[in-house]
Each structure stands twice: as structure tokens, then as C-alpha cells.
CSV table of C-alpha atoms in Angstrom, one decimal:
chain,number,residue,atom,x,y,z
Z,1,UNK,CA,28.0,73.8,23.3
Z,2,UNK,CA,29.6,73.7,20.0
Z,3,UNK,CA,28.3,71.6,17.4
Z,4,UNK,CA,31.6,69.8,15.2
Z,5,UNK,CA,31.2,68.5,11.6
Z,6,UNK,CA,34.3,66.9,10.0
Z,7,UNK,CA,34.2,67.6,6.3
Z,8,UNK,CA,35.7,65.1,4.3
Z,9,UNK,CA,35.3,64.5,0.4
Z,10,UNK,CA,33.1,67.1,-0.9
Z,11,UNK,CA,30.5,68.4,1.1
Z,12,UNK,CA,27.9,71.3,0.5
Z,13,UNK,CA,25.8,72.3,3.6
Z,14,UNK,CA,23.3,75.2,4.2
Z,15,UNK,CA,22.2,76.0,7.6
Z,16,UNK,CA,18.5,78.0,7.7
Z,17,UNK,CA,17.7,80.0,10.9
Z,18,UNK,CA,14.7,81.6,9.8
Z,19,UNK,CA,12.2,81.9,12.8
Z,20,UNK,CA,9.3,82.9,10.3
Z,21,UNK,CA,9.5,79.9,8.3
Z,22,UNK,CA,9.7,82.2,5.2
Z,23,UNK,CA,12.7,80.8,3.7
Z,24,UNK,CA,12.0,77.6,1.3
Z,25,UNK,CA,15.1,76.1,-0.3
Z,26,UNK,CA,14.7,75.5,-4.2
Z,27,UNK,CA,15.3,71.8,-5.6
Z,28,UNK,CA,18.7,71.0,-5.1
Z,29,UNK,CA,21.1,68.4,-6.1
Z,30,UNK,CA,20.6,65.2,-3.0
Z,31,UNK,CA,24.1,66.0,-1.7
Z,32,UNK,CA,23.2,69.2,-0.3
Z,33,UNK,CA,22.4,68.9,3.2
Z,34,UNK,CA,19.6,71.7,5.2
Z,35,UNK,CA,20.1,71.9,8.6
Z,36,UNK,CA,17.4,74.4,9.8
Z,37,UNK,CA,18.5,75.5,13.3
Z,38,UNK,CA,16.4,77.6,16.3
Z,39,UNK,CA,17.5,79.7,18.8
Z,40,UNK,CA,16.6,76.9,21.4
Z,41,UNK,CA,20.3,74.7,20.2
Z,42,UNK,CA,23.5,75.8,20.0
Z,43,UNK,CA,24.1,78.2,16.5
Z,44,UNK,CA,27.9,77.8,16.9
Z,45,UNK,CA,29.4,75.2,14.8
Z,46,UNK,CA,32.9,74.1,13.3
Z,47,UNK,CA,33.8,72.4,10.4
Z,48,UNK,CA,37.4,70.8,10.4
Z,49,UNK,CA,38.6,69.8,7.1
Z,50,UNK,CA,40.3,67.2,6.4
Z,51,UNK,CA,43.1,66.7,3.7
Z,52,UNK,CA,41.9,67.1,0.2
Z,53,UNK,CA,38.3,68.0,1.3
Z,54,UNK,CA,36.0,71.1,-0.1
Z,55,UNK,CA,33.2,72.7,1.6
Z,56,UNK,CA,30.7,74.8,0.5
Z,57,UNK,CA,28.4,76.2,3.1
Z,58,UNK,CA,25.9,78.7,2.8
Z,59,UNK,CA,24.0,80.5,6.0
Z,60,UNK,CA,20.8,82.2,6.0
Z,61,UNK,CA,19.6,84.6,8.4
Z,62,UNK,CA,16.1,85.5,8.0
Z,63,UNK,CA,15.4,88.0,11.7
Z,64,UNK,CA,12.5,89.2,12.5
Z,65,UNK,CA,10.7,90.9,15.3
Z,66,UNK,CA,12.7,90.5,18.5
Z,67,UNK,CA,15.1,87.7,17.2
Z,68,UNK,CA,18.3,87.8,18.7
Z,69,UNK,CA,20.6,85.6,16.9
Z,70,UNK,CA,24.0,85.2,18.2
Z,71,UNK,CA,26.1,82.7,15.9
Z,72,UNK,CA,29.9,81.9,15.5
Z,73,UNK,CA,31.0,79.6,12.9
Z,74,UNK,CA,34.9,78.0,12.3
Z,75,UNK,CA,36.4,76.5,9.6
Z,76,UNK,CA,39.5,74.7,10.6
Z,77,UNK,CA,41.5,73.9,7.7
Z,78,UNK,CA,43.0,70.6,9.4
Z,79,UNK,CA,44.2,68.7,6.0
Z,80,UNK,CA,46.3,70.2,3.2
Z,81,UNK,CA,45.1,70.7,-0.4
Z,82,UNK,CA,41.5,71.5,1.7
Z,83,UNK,CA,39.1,74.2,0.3
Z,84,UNK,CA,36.4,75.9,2.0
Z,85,UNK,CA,33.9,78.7,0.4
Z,86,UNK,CA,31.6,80.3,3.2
Z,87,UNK,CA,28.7,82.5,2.3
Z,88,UNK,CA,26.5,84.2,4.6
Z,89,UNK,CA,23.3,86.3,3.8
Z,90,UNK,CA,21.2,87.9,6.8
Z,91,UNK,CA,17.6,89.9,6.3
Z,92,UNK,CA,17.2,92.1,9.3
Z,93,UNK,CA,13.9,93.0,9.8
Z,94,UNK,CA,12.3,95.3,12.8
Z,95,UNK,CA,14.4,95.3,16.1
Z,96,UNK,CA,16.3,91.8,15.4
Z,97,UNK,CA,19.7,91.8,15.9
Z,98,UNK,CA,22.3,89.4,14.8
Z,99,UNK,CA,26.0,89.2,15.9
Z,100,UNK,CA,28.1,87.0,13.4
Z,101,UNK,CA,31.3,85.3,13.6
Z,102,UNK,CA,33.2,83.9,11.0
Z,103,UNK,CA,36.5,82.2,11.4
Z,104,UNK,CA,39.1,80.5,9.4
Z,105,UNK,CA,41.6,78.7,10.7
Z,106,UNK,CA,44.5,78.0,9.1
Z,107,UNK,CA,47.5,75.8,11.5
Z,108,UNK,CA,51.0,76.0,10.8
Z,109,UNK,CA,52.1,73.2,8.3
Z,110,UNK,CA,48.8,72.8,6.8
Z,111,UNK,CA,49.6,73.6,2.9
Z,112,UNK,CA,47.8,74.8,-0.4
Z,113,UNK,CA,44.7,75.7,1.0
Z,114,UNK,CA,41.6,78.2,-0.5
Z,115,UNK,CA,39.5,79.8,2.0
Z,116,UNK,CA,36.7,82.2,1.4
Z,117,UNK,CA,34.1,83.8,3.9
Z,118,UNK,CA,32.0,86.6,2.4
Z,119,UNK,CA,28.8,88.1,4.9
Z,120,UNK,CA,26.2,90.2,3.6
Z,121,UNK,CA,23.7,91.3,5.4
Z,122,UNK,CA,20.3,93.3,4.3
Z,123,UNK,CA,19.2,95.7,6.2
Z,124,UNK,CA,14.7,96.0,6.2
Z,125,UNK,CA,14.7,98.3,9.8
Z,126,UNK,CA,16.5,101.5,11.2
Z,127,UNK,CA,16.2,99.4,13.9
Z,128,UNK,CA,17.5,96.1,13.2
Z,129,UNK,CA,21.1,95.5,14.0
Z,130,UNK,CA,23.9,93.2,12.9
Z,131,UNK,CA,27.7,92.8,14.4
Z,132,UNK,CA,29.7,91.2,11.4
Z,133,UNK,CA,33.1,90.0,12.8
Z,134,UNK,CA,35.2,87.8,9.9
Z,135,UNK,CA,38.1,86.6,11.6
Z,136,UNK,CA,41.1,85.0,9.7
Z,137,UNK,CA,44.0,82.6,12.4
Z,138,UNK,CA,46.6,82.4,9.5
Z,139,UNK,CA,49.8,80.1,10.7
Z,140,UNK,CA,51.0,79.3,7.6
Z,141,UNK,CA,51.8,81.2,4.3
Z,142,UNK,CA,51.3,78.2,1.8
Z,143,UNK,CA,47.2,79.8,1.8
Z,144,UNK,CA,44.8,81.7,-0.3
Z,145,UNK,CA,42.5,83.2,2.1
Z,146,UNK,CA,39.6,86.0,1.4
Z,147,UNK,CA,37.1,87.3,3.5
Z,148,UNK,CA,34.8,90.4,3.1
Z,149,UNK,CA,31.5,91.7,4.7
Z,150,UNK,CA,28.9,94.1,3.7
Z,151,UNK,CA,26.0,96.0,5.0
Z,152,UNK,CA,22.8,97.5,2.7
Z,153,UNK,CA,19.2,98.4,2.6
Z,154,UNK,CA,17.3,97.4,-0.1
Z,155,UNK,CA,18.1,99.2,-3.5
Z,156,UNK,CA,15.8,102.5,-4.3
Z,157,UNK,CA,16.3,101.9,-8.2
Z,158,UNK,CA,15.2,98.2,-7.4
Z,159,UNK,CA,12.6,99.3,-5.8
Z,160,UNK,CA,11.1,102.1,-8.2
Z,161,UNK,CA,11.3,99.8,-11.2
Z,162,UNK,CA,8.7,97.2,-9.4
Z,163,UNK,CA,6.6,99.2,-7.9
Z,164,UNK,CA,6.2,101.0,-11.8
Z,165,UNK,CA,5.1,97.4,-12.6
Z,166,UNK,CA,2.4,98.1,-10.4
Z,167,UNK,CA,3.7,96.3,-7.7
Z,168,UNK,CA,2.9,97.8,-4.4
Z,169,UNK,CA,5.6,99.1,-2.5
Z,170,UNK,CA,5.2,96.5,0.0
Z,171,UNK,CA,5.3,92.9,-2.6
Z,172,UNK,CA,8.2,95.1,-4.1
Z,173,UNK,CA,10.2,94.7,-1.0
Z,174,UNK,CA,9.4,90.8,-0.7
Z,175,UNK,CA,10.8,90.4,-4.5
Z,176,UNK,CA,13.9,91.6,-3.3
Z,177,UNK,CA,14.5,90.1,-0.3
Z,178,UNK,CA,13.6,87.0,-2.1
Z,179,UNK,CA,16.3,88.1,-4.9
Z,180,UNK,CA,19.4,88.3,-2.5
Z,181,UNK,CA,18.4,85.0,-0.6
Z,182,UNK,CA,18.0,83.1,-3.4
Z,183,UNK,CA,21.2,84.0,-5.0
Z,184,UNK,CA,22.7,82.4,-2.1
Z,185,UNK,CA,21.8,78.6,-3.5
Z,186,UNK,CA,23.3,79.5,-6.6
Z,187,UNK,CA,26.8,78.7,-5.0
Z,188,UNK,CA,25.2,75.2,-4.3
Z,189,UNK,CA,24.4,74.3,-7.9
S,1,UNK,CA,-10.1,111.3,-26.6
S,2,UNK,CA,-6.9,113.1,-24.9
S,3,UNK,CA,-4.8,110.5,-23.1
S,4,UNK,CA,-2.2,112.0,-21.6
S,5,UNK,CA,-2.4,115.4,-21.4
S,6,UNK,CA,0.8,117.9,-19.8
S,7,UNK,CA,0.2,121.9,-18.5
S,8,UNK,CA,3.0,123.8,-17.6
S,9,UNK,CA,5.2,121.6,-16.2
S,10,UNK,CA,8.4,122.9,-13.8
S,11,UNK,CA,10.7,120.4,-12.3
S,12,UNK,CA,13.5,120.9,-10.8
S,13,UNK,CA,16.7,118.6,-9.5
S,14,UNK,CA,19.1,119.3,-6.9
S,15,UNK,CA,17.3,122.9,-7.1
S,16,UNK,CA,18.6,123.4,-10.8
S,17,UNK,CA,15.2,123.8,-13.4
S,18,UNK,CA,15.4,120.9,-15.7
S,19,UNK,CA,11.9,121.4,-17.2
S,20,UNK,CA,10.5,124.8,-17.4
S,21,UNK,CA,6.7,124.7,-18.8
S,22,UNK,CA,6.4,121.4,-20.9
S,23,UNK,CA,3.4,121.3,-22.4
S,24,UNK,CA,1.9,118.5,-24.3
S,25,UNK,CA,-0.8,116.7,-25.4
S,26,UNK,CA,-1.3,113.0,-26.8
S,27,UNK,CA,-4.6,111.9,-28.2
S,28,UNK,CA,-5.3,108.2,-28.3
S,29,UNK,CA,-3.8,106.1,-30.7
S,30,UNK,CA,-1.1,108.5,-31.3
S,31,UNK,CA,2.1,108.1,-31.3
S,32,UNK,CA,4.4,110.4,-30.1
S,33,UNK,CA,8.3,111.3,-30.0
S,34,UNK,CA,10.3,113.7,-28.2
S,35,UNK,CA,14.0,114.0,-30.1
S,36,UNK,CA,16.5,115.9,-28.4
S,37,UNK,CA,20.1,116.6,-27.3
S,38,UNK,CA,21.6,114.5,-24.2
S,39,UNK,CA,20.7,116.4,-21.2
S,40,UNK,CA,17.6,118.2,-22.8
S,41,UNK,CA,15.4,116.9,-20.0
S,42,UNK,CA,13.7,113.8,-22.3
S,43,UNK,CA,14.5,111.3,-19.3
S,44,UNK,CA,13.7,113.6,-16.9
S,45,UNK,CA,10.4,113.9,-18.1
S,46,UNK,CA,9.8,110.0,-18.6
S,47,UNK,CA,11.2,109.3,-15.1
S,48,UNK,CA,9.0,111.8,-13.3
S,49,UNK,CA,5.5,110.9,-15.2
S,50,UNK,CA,6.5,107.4,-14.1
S,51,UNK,CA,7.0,109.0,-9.9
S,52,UNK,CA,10.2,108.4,-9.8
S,53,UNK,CA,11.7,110.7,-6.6
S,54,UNK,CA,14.6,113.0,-6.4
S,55,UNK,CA,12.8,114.8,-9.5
S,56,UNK,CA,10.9,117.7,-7.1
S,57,UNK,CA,7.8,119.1,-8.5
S,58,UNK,CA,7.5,122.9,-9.1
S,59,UNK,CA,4.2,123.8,-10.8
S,60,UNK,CA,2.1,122.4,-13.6
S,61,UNK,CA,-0.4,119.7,-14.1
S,62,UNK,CA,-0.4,116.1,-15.9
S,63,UNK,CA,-3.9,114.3,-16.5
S,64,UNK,CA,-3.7,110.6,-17.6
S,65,UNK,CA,-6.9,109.6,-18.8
S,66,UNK,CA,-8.4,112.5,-17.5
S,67,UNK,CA,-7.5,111.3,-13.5
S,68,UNK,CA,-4.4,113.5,-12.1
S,69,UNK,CA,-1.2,111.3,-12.2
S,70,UNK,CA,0.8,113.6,-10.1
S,71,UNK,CA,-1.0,112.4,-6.6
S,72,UNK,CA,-1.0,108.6,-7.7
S,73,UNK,CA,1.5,106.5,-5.8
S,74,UNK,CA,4.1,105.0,-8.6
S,75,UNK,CA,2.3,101.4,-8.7
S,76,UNK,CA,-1.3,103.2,-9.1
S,77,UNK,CA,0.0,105.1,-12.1
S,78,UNK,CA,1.1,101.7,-13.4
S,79,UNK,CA,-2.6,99.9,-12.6
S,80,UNK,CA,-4.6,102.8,-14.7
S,81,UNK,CA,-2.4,102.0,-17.3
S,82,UNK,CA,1.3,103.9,-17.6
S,83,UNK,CA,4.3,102.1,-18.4
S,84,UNK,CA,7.9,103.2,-18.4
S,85,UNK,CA,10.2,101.2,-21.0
S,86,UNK,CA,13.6,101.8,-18.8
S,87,UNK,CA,16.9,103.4,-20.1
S,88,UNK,CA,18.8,101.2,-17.8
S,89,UNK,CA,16.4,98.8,-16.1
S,90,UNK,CA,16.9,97.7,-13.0
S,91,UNK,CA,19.0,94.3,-12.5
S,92,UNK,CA,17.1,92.2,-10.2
S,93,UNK,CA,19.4,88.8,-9.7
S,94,UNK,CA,17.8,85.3,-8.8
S,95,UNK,CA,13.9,86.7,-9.9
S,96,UNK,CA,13.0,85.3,-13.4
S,97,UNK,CA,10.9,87.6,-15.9
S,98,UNK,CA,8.0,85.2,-15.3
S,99,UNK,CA,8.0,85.4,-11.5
S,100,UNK,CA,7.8,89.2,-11.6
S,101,UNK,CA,5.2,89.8,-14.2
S,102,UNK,CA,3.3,87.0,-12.8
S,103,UNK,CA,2.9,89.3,-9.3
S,104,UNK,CA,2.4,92.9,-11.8
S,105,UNK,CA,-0.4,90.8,-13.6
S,106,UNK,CA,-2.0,90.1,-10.4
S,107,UNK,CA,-2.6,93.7,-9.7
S,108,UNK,CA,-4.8,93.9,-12.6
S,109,UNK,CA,-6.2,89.9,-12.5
S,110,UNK,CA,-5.7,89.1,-9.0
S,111,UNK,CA,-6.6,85.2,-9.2
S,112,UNK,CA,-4.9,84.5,-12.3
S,113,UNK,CA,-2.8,80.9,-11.6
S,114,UNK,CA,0.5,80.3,-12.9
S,115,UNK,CA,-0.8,77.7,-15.4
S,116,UNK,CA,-2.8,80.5,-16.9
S,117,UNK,CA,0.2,83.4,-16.7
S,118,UNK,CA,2.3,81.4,-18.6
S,119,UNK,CA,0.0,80.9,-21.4
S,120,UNK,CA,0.1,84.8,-21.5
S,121,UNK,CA,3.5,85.3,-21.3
S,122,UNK,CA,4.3,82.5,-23.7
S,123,UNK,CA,2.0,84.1,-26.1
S,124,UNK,CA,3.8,87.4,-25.8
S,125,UNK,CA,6.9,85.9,-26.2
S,126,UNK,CA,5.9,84.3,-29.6
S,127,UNK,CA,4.5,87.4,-31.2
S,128,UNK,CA,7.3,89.3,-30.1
S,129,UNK,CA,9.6,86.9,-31.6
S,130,UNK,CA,11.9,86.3,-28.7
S,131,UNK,CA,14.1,83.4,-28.0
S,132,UNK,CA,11.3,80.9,-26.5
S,133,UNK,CA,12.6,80.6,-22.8
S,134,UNK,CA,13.4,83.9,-23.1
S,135,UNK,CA,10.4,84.6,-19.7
S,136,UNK,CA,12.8,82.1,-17.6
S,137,UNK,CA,15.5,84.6,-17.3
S,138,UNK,CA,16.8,87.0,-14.7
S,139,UNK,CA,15.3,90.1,-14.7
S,140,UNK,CA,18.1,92.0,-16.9
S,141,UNK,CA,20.9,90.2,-14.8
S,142,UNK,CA,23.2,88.6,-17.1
S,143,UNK,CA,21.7,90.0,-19.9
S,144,UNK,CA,23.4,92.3,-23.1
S,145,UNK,CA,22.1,95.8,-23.1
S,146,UNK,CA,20.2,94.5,-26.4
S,147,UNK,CA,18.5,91.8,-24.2
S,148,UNK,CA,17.6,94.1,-21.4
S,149,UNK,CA,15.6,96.2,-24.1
S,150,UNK,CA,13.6,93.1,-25.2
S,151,UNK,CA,13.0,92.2,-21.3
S,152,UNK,CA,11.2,96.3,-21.4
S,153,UNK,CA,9.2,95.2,-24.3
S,154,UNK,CA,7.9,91.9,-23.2
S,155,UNK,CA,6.9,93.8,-20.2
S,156,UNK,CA,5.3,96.3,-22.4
S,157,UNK,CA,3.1,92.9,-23.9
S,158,UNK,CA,2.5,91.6,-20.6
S,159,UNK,CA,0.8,94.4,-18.6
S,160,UNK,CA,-0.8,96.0,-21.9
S,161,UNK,CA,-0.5,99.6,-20.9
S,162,UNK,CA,-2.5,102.3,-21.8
S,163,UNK,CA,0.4,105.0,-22.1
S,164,UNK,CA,3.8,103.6,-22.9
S,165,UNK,CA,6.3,105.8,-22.4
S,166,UNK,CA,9.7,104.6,-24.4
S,167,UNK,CA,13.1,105.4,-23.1
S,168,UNK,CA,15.6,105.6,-25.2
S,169,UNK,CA,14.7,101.4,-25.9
S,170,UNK,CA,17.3,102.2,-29.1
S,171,UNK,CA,20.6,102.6,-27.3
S,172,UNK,CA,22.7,100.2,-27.8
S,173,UNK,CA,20.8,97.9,-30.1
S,174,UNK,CA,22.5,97.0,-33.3
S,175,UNK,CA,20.3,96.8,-35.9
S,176,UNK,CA,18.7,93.6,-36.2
S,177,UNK,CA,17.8,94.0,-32.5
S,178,UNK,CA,16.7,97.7,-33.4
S,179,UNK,CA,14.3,96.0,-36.2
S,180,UNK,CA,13.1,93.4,-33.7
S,181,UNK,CA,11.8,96.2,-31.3
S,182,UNK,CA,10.7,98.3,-32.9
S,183,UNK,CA,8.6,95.4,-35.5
S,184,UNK,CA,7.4,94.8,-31.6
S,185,UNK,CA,6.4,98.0,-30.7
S,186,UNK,CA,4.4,98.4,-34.1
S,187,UNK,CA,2.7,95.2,-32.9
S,188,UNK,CA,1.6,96.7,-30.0
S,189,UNK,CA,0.0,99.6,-31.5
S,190,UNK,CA,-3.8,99.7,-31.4
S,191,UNK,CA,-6.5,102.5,-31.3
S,192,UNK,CA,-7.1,102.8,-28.2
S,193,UNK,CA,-3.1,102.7,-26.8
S,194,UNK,CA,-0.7,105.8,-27.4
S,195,UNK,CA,3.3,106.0,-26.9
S,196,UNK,CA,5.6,108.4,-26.2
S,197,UNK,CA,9.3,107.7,-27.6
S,198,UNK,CA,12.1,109.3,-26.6
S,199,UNK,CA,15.2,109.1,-28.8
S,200,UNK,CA,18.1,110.9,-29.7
S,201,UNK,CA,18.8,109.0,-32.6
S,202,UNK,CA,16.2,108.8,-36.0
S,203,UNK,CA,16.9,104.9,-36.8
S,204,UNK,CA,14.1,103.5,-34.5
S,205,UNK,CA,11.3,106.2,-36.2
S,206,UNK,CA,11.8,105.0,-39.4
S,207,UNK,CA,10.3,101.6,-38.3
S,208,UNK,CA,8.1,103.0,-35.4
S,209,UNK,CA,6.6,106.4,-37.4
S,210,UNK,CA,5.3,108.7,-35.0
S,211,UNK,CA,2.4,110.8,-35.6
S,212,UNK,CA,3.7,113.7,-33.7
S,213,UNK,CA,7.1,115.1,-33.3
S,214,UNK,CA,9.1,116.9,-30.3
S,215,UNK,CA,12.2,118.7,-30.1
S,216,UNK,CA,12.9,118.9,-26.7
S,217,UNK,CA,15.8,122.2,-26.0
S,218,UNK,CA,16.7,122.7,-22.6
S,219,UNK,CA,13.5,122.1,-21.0
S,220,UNK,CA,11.3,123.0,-23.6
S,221,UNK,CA,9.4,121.4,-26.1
S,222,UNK,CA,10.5,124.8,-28.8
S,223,UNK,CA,8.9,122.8,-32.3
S,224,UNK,CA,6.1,120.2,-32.5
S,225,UNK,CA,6.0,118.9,-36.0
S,226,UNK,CA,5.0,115.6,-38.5
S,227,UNK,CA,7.8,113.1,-39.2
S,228,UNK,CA,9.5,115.6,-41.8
S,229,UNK,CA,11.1,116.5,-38.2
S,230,UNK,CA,13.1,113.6,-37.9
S,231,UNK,CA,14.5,113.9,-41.1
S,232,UNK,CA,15.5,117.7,-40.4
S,233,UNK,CA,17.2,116.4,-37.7
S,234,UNK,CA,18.8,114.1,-39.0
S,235,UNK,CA,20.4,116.5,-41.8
S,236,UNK,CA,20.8,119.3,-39.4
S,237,UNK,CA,21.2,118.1,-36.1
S,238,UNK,CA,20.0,120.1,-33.2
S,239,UNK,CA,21.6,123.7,-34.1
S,240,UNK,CA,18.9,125.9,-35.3
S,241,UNK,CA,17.4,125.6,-32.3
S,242,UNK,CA,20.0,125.8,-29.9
S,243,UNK,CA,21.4,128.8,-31.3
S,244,UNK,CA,17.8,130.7,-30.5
């Protein structure tokens, strides 16, 4: 089942699946809507965006332990003059495994759109694993459309300045997981 | 009272000798500097003492505070009281100064509340003379190289080492920035603290006088000398010693 949202106006929406419970969202303006989603419902939603609208939605994927998290998202640019910015951040911890899908849809006739999907993933485990696929359906050419993906592991330079704080190695780690999701809700400010 | 107190000391990276037989020796309250060309091993030297890896350790020994450093895990060094003022610190986005310290001060205070951390860190901020929100920023993200220096020296205020060992904190500063560190730094100083600077330029030491100057050649320490060094140096430059 596939969970449809019509955007209209200008909406800004972040979805949590976080299975830990780890992940508290910072004060944020009233329009912003949290959806917190479980692997029990349907992770696959669309967004169709009506003329003039603008979304900005951010996804966090905070995977531990055995989570298996299988998630496909769709923008549908149904309206002209529509603009949609998509950012996704997954922390990978242990054996969990995420497979991500990120579509934009762009019909024929459909003018003067923006689009933007960027997924970035942090990787905690050699065993954690993550399947990024960014898709772009382009029928038009009147569109400005971007889409990237990237993999890490947390950053040894990062890491080596905390811990000579006197952090221990393992608080050090939390600081920057906590550093790349939170500059996720900075696009919602 | 010796505080930090170098034998010998071989390092190598990527199998190529960058120090071969540093030996040193800094008594409390002193302050020390190490001048020298780029590439003359000075960063080396501050990153390994702080356990930085990729620097692999040949022979030698380093006592801080008469407890051997070399088999302390990097945070432990940092709890008994070493601190490294960065060259390039690391950018850590979406973590404020205040949220970091506050979990470094806890190592050393472990209940201390966040009502009571600010007061510190406030405090610090003040004698420091540093824009007041200053503790509310990014650690070094978004911040001028100048900035990034005065986030290394509120650090410096907040965890009170011991042993501070100064990277380069002078690159890049212009001079009213230069004046403002190193007035801080001269704060700082007490009898029972010592410093190590490392510099390749003289400015900073005329506001920060060290008691005891390096010149730091290829991987040797080849003259130890009082501040008339730094003004040799900075007449002469580093030739005499080079052309040995």
C-alpha cells in the first residue's frame, strides 16, 4: 500500500523511522509536519504536487540491529511552476540494511519545475548495508532537476579531534552521528 | 617539577623518518617554543604527543607528568591534562561549541548540569574577550580561519589543561586577532601550567615570550636557546642551520 499526500501551497514534512527512538526533532517552526513511521505500515509514499506548490521533505533513517528498512518515495510534479527539495540522511548501524528509492517524476507538459533529491547515508558497521537507487522519469524539458547520493563512514579527523577533548571514542561517535542528522532540519528552518 | 619530558624520539610516516631523536624537556610554568622551517617535523611532533595515528612510533620515550603518554588512549592523554590547539581543527557541522565542551567537561566533572557549564563557558568567553554568543556556534563550521583559532583557545579555557601544546594558532590571524590570542594565551599562563608553541613566524612570541626556544631542522631540535632566538631568526632566517 502506498501512502499519497497531495502537496499544495507550501508544505515542509519530515518522515522519522528511527526504531531506537534516538532521534528527537529540535523546535521547529508549527508548519513542519513529523510523521514518525515503523516498519509495521507501509514506508512507500508519493507526494503529487500541484501547480505552484513547494515541498521540502526531509527523511531520516536511524537502523540499527537487524532493521530492515525497505522505502520508496515519488514526487510527482503534477502542476507547473511546482518545486520540490528532497533530502535523505540514513545512520547504518550493525547488520541493518536499508534499500532506498527516490523518484521524481516529471509528466510531459508540466513546465518550470525545480526538483532536487540528495541521499546520504552514514555508514557505523562493515556490516550494515544500504541500496541507494535515485531515479529521475523526465517527460518534459521545461525542468531543473538534480539528484545525487553518497556513502561514508564517519570522519577519522572528526573523530581524533573529540576524542583529544577527552571524549571517549565511543561519545565521540554519538557527536557525530548527531552532527550529520541534525544538519538535516536545517533545510526546514 | 618536569612536566613533559621527551627521550629520543623516532617517528616515522609512510616509512620515511620525520623525527630522528627529539629530545626535550619542559619544566612547569615554562613556556616553550619550537620555530622552524615548513616541513621540519613541528606538526608532526604536536600531532603524535596528542595520539594522533598514521604517525608510527620507532623508538624513544615521552613522560607527561611523570605517567608514560605513549600507551594512553588519545582521550586519556586529554583527561591527565594535554591539549592540542589544532592547525586546522576539525569542522564539526550542526554541534555548537557549548554542546561539545559540555560532554569534554564531563570527563573531568561528570555531574556538572548545563546551568552550571554555561556559567563556565560564559566566564571564559568574557576573559578571553570573545564576541559573547561566541559558545553557540558550530564547532569551526562557518567560521574564518581567525575564528577557528579563537574556538582552539576557548577550548584551551574550558578544559584547563596541564600541557598545551600550540599549533601554529598564528596562521592566518591578522593582527588584531594575533593580539587577541595571544593576550589570551598570556591569560592562561600560571605556575603550575606549561605550553609548547609551535610557529614559524616570530609575531605571536613577541606577545607570548617563551622561556625556552627550539629550532626544529629536519627532525632535530639542533639549538635550544632564550628569546634572543627568535630575534636571530627573524634577521637570519633558518640558513645557518640548514647549511650544517
Amino acid at each position: 500500500m502506498v501512502t499519497k499526500i497531495e502537496v499544495d501551497g507550501t508544505k515542509k514534512i519530515a518522515i522519522i523511522i528511527d526504531s531506537s527512538k534516538s532521534v528527537v526533532a529540535p523546535k521547529l517552526n508549527n508548519s513542519v509536519k513529523i510523521i514518525n513511521l515503523d516498519s509495521e505500515r507501509s514506508l512507500d509514499i508519493s507526494f503529487d504536487l500541484i501547480k505552484n506548490s513547494e515541498l521540502t521533505l526531509v527523511i531520516i533513517h536511524n537502523l540499527k540491529d537487524l532493521d530492515i528498512i525497505k522505502q520508496k518515495v515519488k514526487i510527482t510534479h503534477i502542476g507547473g511552476n511546482s518545486k520540490s527539495k528532497v533530502t535523505v540522511h540514513s545512520v547504518l548501524d550493525n547488520q541493518s540494511k536499508l534499500c532506498f528509492t527516490g523518484v521524481i517524476h516529471n509528466p510531459k507538459k508540466i513546465d518550470n519545475t525545480v526538483a532536487e533529491l540528495i541521499h546520504k547515508t552514514l555508514l557505523l558497521s562493515d556490516e550494515a548495508e544500504v541500496e541507494s537507487n535515485p531515479e529521475l522519469l523526465i517527460d518534459n524539458d521545461q525542468v531543473k532537476c538534480a539528484h545525487g547520493s553518497t556513502i561514508s563512514a564517519l570522519d577519522k579527523k572528526e573523530l581524533f579531534y573529540l576524542q583529544s577533548r577527552g571524549i571517549n571514542k565511543k561519545e565521540a561517535e554519538q557527536i557525530l552521528v548527531n552532527s550529520f542528522i541534525n544538519q538535516i532540519w536545517q533545510q526546514l528552518v | 617539577m618536569v612536566m613533559l619530558s621527551i627521550k629520543d624520539l623516532f617517528v616515522n610516516i609512510d616509512n620515511k623518518q620525520v623525527l630522528k631523536g627529539i629530545n626535550l624537556e619542559i619544566k612547569k610554568g615554562q613556556v616553550h617554543a619550537i620555530m622552524g622551517p615548513n616541513g621540519s617535523g613541528k606538526s608532526t611532533l604536536a600531532n603524535f604527543l596528542a595520539g594522533k595515528s598514521g604517525i608510527e612510533y620507532l623508538s624513544g620515550g615521552v613522560k607527561l607528568d611523570d605517567s608514560n603518554l605513549l600507551e594512553q588512549p588519545i582521550e586519556t592523554r586529554a583527561k591527565n591534562g594535554l591539549f592540542l590547539s589544532f592547525q586546522q581543527p576539525a569542522e564539526i557541522v550542526g554541534i555548537s561549541f557549548a554542546n561539545m565542551l559540555h560532554t569534554a567537561y564531563k570527563t573531568k566533572d561528570k555531574d556538572i548540569s548545563s546551568v552550571d557549564f554555561l556559567k563556565i563557558i560564559k566566564e571564559k568567553v568574557k576573559i578571553l574577550e570573545l564576541p559573547t554568543n561566541f559558545y553557540t556556534k558550530n564547532v569551526n563550521s562557518d567560521l574564518s580561519g581567525g575564528q577557528q583559532k579563537m574556538g582552539e583557545l576557548l577550548q584551551m579555557a574550558v578544559l584547563d589543561p596541564t600541557l598545551a601544546i600550540i599549533d601554529e594558532i598564528d596562521s592566518g590571524l591578522d593582527i588584531d586577532s594575533l593580539k587577541l590570542v595571544a593576550n589570551g594565551l598570556q591569560k592562561m599562563k600560571s605556575k603550575n601550567k606549561s605550553s609548547l608553541i609551535i610557529t614559524h613566524r616570530q609575531k605571536i612570541l613577541e606577545y607570548y615570550k617563551p622561556d625556552i626556544v627550539h629550532i626544529l631542522i629536519e627532525g632535530r631540535i639542533v639549538e635550544s636557546g632564550g628569546a634572543e632566538l627568535v630575534d636571530f631568526v627573524e634577521k637570519n632566517g633558518y640558513k645557518k642551520w640548514l647549511q650544517k
